mmCIF file with all atom_site columns, C-alpha atoms in Angstrom:
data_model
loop_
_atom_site.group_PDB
_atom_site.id
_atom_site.type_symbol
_atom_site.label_atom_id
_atom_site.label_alt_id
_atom_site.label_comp_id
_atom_site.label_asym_id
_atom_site.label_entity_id
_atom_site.label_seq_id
_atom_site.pdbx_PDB_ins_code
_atom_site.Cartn_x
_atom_site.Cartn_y
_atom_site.Cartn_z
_atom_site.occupancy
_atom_site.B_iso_or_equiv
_atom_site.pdbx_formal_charge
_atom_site.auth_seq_id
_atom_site.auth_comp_id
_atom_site.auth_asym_id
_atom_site.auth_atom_id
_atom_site.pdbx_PDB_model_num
ATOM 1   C CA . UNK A 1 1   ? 187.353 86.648  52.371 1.00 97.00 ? 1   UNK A CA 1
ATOM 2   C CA . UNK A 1 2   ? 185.492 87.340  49.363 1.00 98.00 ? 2   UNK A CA 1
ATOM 3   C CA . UNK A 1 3   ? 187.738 88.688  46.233 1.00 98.00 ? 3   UNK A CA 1
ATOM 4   C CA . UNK A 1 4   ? 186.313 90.552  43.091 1.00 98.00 ? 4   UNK A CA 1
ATOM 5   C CA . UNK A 1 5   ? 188.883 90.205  40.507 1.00 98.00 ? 5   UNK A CA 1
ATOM 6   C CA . UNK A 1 6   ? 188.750 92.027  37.233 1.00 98.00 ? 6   UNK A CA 1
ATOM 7   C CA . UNK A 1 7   ? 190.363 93.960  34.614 1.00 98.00 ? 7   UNK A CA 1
ATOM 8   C CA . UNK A 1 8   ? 188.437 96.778  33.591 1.00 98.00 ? 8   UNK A CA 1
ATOM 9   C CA . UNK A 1 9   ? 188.871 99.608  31.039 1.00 98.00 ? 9   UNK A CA 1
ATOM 10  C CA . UNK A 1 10  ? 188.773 103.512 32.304 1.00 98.00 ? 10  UNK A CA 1
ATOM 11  C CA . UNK A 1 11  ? 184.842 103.718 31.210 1.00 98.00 ? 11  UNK A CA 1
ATOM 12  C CA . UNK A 1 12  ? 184.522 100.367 33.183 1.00 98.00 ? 12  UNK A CA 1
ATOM 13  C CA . UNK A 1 13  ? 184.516 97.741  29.914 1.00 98.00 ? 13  UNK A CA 1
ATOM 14  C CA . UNK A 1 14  ? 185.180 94.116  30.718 1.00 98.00 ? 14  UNK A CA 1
ATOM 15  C CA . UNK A 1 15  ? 184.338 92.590  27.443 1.00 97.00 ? 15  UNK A CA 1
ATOM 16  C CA . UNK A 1 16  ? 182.013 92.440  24.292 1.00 97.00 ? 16  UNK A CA 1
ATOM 17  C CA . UNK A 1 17  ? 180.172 89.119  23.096 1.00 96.00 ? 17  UNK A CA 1
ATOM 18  C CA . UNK A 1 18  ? 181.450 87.087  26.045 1.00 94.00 ? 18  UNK A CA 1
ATOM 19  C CA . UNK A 1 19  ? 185.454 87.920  24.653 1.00 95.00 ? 19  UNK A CA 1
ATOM 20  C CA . UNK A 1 20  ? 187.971 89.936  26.317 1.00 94.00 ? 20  UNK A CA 1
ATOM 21  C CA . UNK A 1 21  ? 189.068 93.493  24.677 1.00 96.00 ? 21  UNK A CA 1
ATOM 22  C CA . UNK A 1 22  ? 192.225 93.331  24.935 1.00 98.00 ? 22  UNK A CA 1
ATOM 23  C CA . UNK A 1 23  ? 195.550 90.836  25.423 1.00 97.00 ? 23  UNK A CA 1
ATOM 24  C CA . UNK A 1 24  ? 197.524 91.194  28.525 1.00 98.00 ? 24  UNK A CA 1
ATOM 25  C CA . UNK A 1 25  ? 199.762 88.615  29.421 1.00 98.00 ? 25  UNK A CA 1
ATOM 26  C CA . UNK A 1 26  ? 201.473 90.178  32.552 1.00 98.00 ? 26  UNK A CA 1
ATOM 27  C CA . UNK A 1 27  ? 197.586 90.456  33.589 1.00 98.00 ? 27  UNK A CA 1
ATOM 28  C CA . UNK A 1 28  ? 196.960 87.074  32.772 1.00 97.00 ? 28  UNK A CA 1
ATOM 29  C CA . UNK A 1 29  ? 200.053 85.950  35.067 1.00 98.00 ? 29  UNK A CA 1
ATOM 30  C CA . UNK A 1 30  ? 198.382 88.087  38.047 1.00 98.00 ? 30  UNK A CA 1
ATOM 31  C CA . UNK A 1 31  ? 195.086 87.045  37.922 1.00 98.00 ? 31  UNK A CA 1
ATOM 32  C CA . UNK A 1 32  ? 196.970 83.036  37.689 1.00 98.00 ? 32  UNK A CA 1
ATOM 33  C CA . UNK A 1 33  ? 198.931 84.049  40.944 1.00 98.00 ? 33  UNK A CA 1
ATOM 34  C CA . UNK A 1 34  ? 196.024 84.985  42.484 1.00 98.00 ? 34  UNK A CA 1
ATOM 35  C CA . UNK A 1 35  ? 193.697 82.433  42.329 1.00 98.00 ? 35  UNK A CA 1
ATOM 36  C CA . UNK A 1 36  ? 195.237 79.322  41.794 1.00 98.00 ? 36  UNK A CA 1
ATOM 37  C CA . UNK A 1 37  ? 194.579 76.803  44.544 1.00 98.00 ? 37  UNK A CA 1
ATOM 38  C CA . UNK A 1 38  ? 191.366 78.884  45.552 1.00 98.00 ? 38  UNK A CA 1
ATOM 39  C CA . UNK A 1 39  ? 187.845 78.530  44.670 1.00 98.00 ? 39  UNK A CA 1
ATOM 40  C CA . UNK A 1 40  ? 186.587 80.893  41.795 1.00 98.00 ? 40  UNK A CA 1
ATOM 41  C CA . UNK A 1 41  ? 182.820 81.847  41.098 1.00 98.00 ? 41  UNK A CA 1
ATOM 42  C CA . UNK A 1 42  ? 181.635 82.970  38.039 1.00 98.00 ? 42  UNK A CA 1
ATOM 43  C CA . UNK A 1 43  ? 178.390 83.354  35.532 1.00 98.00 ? 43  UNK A CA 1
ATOM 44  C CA . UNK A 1 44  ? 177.873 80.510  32.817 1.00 97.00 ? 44  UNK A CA 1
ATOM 45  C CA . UNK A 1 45  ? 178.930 83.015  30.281 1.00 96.00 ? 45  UNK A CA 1
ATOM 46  C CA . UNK A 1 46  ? 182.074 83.445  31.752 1.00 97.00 ? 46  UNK A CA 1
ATOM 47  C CA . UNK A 1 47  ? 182.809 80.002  31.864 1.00 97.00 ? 47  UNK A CA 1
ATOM 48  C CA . UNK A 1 48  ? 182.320 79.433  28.569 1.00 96.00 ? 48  UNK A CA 1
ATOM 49  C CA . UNK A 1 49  ? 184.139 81.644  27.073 1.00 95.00 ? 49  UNK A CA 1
ATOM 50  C CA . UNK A 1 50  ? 187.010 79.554  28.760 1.00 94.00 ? 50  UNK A CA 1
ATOM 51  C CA . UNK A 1 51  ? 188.367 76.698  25.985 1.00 91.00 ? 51  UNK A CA 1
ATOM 52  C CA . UNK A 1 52  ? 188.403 74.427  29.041 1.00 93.00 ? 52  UNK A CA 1
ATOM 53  C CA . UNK A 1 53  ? 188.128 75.046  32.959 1.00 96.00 ? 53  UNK A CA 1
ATOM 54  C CA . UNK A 1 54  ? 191.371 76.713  34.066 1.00 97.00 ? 54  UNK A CA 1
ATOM 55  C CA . UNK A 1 55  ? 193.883 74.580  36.067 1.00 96.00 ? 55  UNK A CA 1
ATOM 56  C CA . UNK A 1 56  ? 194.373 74.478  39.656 1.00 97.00 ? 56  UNK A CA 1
ATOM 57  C CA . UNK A 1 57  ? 191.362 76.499  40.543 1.00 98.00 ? 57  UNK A CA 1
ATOM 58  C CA . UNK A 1 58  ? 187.766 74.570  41.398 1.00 97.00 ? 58  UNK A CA 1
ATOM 59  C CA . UNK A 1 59  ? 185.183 76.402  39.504 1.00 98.00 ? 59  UNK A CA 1
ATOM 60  C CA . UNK A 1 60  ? 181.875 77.405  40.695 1.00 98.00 ? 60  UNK A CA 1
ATOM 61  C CA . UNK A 1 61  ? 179.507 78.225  38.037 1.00 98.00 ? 61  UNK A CA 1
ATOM 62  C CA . UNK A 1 62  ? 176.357 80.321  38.548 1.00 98.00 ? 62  UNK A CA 1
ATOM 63  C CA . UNK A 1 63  ? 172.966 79.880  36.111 1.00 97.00 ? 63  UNK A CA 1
ATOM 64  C CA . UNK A 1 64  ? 169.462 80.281  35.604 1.00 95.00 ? 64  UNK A CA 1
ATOM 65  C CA . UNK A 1 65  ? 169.801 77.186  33.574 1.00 93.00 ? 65  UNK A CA 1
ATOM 66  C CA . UNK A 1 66  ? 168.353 73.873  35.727 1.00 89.00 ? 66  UNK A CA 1
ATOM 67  C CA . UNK A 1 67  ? 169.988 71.552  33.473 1.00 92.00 ? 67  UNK A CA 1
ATOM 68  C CA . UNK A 1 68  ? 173.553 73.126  33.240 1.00 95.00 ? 68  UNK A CA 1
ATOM 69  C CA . UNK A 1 69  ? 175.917 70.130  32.161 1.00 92.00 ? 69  UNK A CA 1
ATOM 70  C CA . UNK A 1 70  ? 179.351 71.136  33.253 1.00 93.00 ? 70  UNK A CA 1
ATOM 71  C CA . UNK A 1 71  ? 182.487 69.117  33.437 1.00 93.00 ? 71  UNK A CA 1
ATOM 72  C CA . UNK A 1 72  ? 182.285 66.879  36.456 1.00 89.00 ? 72  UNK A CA 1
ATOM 73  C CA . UNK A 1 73  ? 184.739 68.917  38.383 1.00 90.00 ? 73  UNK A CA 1
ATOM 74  C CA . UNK A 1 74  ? 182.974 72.215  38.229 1.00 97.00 ? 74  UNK A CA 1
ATOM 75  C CA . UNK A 1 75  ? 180.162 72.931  40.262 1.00 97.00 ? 75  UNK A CA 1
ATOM 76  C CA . UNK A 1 76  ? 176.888 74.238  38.813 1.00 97.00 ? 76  UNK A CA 1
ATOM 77  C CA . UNK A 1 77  ? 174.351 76.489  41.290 1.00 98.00 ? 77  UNK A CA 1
ATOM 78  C CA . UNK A 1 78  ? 171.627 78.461  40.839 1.00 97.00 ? 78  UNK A CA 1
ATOM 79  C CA . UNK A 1 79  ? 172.700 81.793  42.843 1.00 97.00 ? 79  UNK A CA 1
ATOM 80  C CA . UNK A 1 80  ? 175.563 83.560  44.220 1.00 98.00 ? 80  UNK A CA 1
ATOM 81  C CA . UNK A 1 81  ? 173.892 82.460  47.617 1.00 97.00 ? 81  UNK A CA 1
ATOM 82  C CA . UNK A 1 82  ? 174.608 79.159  46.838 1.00 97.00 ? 82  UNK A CA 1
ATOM 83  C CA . UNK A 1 83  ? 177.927 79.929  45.962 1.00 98.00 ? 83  UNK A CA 1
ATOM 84  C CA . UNK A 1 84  ? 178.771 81.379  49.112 1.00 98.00 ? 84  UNK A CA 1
ATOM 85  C CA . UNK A 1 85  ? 177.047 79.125  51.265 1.00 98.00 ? 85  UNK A CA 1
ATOM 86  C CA . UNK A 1 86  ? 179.416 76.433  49.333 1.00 97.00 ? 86  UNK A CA 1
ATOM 87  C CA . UNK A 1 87  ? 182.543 78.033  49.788 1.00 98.00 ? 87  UNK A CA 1
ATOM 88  C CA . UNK A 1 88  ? 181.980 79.364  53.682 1.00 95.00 ? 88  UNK A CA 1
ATOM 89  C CA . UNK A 1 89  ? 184.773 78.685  55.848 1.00 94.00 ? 89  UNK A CA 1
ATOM 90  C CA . UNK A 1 90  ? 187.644 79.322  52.672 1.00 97.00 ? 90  UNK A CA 1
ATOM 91  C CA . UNK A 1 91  ? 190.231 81.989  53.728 1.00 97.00 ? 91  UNK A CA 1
ATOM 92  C CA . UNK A 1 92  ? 189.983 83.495  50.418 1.00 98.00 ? 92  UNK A CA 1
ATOM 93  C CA . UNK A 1 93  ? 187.362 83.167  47.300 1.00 98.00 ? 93  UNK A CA 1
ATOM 94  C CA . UNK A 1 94  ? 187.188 85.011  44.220 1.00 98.00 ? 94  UNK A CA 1
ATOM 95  C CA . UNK A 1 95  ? 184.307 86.281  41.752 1.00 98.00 ? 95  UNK A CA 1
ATOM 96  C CA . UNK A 1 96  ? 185.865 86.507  38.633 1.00 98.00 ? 96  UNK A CA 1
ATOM 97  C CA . UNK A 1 97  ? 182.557 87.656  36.102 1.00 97.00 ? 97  UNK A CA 1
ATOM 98  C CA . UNK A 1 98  ? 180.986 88.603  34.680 1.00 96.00 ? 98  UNK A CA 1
ATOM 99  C CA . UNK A 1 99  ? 179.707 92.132  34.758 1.00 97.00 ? 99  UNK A CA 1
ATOM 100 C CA . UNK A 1 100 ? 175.765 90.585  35.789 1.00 97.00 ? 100 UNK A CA 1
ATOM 101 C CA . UNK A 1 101 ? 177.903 88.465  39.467 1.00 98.00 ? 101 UNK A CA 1
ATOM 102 C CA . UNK A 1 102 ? 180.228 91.247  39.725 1.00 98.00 ? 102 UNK A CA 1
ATOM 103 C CA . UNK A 1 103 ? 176.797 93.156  40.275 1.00 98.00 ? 103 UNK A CA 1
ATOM 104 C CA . UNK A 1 104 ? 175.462 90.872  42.675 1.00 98.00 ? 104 UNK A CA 1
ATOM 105 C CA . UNK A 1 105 ? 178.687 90.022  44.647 1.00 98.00 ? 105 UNK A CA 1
ATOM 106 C CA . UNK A 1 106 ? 180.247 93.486  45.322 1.00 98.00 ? 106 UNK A CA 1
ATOM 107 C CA . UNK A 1 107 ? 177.732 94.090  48.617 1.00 98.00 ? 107 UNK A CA 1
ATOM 108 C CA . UNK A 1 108 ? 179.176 91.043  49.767 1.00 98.00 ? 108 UNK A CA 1
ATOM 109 C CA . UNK A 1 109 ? 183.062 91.335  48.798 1.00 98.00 ? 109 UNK A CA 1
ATOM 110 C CA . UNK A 1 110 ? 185.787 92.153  51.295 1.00 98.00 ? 110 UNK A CA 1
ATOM 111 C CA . UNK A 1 111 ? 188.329 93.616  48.391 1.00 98.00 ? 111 UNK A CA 1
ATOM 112 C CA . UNK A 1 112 ? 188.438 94.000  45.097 1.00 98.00 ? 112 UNK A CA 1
ATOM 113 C CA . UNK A 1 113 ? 191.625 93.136  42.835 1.00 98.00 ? 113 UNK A CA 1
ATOM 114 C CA . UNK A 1 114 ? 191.641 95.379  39.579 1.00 98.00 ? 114 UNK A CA 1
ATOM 115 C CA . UNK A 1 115 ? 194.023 95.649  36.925 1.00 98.00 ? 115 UNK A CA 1
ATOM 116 C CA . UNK A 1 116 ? 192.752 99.080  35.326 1.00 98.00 ? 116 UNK A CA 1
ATOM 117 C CA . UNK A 1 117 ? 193.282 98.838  31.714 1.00 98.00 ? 117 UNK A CA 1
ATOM 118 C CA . UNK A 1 118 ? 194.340 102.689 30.482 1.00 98.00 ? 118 UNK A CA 1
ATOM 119 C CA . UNK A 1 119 ? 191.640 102.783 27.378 1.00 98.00 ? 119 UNK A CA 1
ATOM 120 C CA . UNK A 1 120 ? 188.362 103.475 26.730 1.00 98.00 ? 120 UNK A CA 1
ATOM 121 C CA . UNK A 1 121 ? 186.559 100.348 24.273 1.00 98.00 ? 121 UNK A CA 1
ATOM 122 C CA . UNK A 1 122 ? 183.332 100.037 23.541 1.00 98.00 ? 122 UNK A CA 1
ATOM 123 C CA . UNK A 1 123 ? 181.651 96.986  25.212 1.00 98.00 ? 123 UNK A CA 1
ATOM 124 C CA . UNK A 1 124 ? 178.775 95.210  26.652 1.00 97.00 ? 124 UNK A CA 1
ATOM 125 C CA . UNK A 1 125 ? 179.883 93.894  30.371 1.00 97.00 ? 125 UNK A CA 1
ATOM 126 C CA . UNK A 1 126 ? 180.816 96.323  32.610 1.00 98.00 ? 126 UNK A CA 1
ATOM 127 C CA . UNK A 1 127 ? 182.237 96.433  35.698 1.00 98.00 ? 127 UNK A CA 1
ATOM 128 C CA . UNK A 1 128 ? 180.538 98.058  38.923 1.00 98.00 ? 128 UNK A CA 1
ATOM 129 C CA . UNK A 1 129 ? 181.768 101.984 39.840 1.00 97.00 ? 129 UNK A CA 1
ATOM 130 C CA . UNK A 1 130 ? 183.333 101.350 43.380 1.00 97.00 ? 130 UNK A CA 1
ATOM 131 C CA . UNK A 1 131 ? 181.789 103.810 45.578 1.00 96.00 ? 131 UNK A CA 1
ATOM 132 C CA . UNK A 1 132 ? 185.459 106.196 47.466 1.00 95.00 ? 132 UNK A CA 1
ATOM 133 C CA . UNK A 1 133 ? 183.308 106.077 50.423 1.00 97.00 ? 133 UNK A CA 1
ATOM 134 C CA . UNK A 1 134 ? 183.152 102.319 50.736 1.00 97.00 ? 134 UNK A CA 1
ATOM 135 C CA . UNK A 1 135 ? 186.439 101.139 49.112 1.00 98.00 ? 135 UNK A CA 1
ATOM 136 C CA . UNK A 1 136 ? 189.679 102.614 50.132 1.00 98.00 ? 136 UNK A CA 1
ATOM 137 C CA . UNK A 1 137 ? 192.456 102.027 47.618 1.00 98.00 ? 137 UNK A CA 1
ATOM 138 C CA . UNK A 1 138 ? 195.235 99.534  49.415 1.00 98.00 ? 138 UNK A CA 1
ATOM 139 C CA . UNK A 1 139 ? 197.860 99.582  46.834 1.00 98.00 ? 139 UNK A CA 1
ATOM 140 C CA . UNK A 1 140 ? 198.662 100.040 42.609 1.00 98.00 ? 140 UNK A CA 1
ATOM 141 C CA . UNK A 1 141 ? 201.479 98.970  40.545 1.00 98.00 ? 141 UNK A CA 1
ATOM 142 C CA . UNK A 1 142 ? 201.744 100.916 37.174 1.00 98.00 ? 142 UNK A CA 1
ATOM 143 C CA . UNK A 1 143 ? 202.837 98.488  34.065 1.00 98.00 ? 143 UNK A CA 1
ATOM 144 C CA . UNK A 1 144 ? 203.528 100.548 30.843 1.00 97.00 ? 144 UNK A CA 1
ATOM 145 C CA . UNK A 1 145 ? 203.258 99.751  26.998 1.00 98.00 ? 145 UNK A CA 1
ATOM 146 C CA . UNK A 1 146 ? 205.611 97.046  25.971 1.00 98.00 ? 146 UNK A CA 1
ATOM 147 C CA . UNK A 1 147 ? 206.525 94.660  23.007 1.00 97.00 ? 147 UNK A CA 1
ATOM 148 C CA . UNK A 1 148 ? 203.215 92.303  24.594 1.00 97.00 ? 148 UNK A CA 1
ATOM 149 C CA . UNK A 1 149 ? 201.356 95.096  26.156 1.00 98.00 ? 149 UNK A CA 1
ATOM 150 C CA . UNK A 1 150 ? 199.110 97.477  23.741 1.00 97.00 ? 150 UNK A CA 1
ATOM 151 C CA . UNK A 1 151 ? 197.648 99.304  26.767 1.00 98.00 ? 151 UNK A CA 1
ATOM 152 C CA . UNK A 1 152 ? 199.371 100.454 29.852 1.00 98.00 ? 152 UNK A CA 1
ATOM 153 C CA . UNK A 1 153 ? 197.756 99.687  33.355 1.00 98.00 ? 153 UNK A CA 1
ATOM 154 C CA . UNK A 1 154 ? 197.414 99.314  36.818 1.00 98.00 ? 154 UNK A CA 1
ATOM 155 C CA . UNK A 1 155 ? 196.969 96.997  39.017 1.00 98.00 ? 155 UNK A CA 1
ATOM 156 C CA . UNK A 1 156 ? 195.350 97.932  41.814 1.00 98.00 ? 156 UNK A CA 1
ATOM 157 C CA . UNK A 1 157 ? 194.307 96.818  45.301 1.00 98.00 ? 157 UNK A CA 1
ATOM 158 C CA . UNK A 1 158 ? 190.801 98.136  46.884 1.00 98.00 ? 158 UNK A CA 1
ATOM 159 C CA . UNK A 1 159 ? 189.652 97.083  50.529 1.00 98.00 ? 159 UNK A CA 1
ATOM 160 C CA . UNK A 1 160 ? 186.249 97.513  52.308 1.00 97.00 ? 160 UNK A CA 1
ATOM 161 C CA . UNK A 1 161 ? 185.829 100.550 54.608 1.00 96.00 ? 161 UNK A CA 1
#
């Protein structure tokens, strides 16, 4: 099963200059409980905006770029093909950015895990509109403003029709 997982603003903003918009630590706990132990795919960008490659998780990294050096445990391919082809047979993969393999991978995703951020920002990633008549909306948790929550949101659970 292929997983997009994102957290995206109400006018679809994931993130300016390769940084997050915004600081949400019960987010960051989800998206943790989510994909540890499971292979994640994401752009070169993504990746390094990362300080280091996050624990637990083996790390597929997509570029145009034919001499790529990653850390030793990451993989480096050239296309989200290749990422697939590589991770056939797992029960569950994610694509976690940015907006460019979000792009590319959606055809191919079986559900997408969003937490929808309740703001507007303005930003330069962005993440794809999901069409009502192809995803149907599975589940959604509201989390409100807090002491470590500026925004409220929603995580929410979209599966293919």
């Amino acid at each position: 099963m292929l997983i997009l997982i994102a957290a995206a603003a109400e006018n679809d903003a994931l993130g300016k200059d390769n940084k997050m918009l915004w600081h949400l630590p019960d987010d960051f706990k989800h998206f943790k409980s989510l994909t540890s132990h499971h292979y994640i795919i994401m752009g070169r960008k993504t990746f390094e905006s990362f300080k280091s490659p996050l624990p637990n998780r083996k790390h597929i990294i997509i570029t145009r770029k034919t001499d790529y050096d990653a850390p030793e445990d990451c993989i480096v391919v050239n296309s989200l093909e290749q990422a697939l082809k590589l991770t056939s047979g797992q029960e569950e993969v994610f694509v976690i950015g940015g907006g460019e393999i979000y792009d590319l991978a959606l055809p191919f995703a079986d559900k997408v895990e969003l937490t929808r951020v309740h703001h507007t920002f303005d930003a330069d990633a962005f993440f794809p509109k999901l069409k009502e008549e192809e995803w149907k909306l599975l589940s959604e948790l509201k989390h409100n403003i807090d002491e470590k929550h500026e925004y409220p949101f929603t995580f929410q659970t979209f599966i293919k029709r």
